[in-house]
Each structure stands twice: as structure tokens, then as C-alpha cells.
XYZ file of C-alpha atoms in Angstrom:
69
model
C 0.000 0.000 0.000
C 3.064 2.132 -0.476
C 2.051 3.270 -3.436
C -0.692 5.759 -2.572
C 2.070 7.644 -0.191
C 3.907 8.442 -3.150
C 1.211 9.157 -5.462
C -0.299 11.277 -2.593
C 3.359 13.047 -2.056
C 3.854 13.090 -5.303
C 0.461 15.348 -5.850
C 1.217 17.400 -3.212
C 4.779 18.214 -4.356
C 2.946 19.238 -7.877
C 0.580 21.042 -6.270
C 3.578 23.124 -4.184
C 5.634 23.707 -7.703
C 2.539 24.555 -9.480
C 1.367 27.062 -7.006
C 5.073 28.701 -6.046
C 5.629 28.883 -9.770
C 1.643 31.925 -9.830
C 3.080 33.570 -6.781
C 6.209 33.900 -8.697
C 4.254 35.131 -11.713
C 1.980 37.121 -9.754
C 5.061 39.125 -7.925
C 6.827 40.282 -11.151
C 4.620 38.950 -14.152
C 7.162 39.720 -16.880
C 10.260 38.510 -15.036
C 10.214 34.689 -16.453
C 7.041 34.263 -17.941
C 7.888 31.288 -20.508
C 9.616 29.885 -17.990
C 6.796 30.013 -15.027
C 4.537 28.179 -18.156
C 6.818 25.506 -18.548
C 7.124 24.654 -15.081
C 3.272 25.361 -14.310
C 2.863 22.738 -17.231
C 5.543 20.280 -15.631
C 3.703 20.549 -12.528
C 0.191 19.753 -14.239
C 1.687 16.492 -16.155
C 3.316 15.782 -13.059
C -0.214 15.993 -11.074
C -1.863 14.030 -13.784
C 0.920 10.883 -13.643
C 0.004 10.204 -10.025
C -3.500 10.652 -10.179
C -3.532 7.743 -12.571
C -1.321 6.011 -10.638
C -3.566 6.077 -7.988
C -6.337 5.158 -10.093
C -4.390 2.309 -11.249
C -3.280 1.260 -8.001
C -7.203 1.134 -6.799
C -8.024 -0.701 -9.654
C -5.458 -3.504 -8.932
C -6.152 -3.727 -5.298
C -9.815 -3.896 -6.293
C -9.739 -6.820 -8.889
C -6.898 -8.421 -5.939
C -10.111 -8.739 -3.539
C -12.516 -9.784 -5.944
C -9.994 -12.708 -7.040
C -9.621 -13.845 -3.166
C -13.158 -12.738 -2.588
């Protein structure tokens, strides 16, 4: 069951990046603004990847109890 810490710390840490990344923005919106995209994108894919893990991991654990069910 290991697996939904990391996904979970794995969404928070995209969550952090993503949301560092618009104060950065916010503060000086001109200072690195391709650059703040890119990594606001990063963070999203990022996100994304361990929400389906998690999916993924519920999915096996559920078809695991139905087979010893």
C-alpha cells in the first residue's frame, strides 16, 4: 500500500511547484514568464501521472479482492 504515499506526495509536491511557480508570476509577471509556463505545465503532467497512478493502483487492489473474494 506504499504506493498511494507516493502518489499522494507526489500530488502534493505538484501542487507546491505549481502554485510557487503563480506567486512567482503574480510578484513580477514579466520577469520569467515562458519559464513560469513551462514549469506550471511540468507541474500539471506531473499531477496528472500520479492521479492515474492512484487510479491504477485502486483498480489492482480492487480486482486483488474480488480474485480472493
Amino acid at each position: 500500500m506504499q504506493v498511494f504515499a507516493i502518489a499522494a506526495a507526489g500530488i502534493a509536491g505538484a501542487t507546491d511547484r505549481f502554485a510557487a511557480s503563480a506567486v512567482r508570476t503574480a510578484r513580477d509577471p514579466m520577469a520569467d514568464l515562458p519559464g513560469e509556463m513551462v514549469e506550471r505545465l511540468t507541474a500539471e503532467t506531473a499531477f496528472k501521472a500520479n492521479v492515474a497512478v492512484l487510479k491504477s493502483a485502486d483498480e489492482m487492489y480492487g480486482s486483488l479482492l474480488d480474485i480472493l473474494a
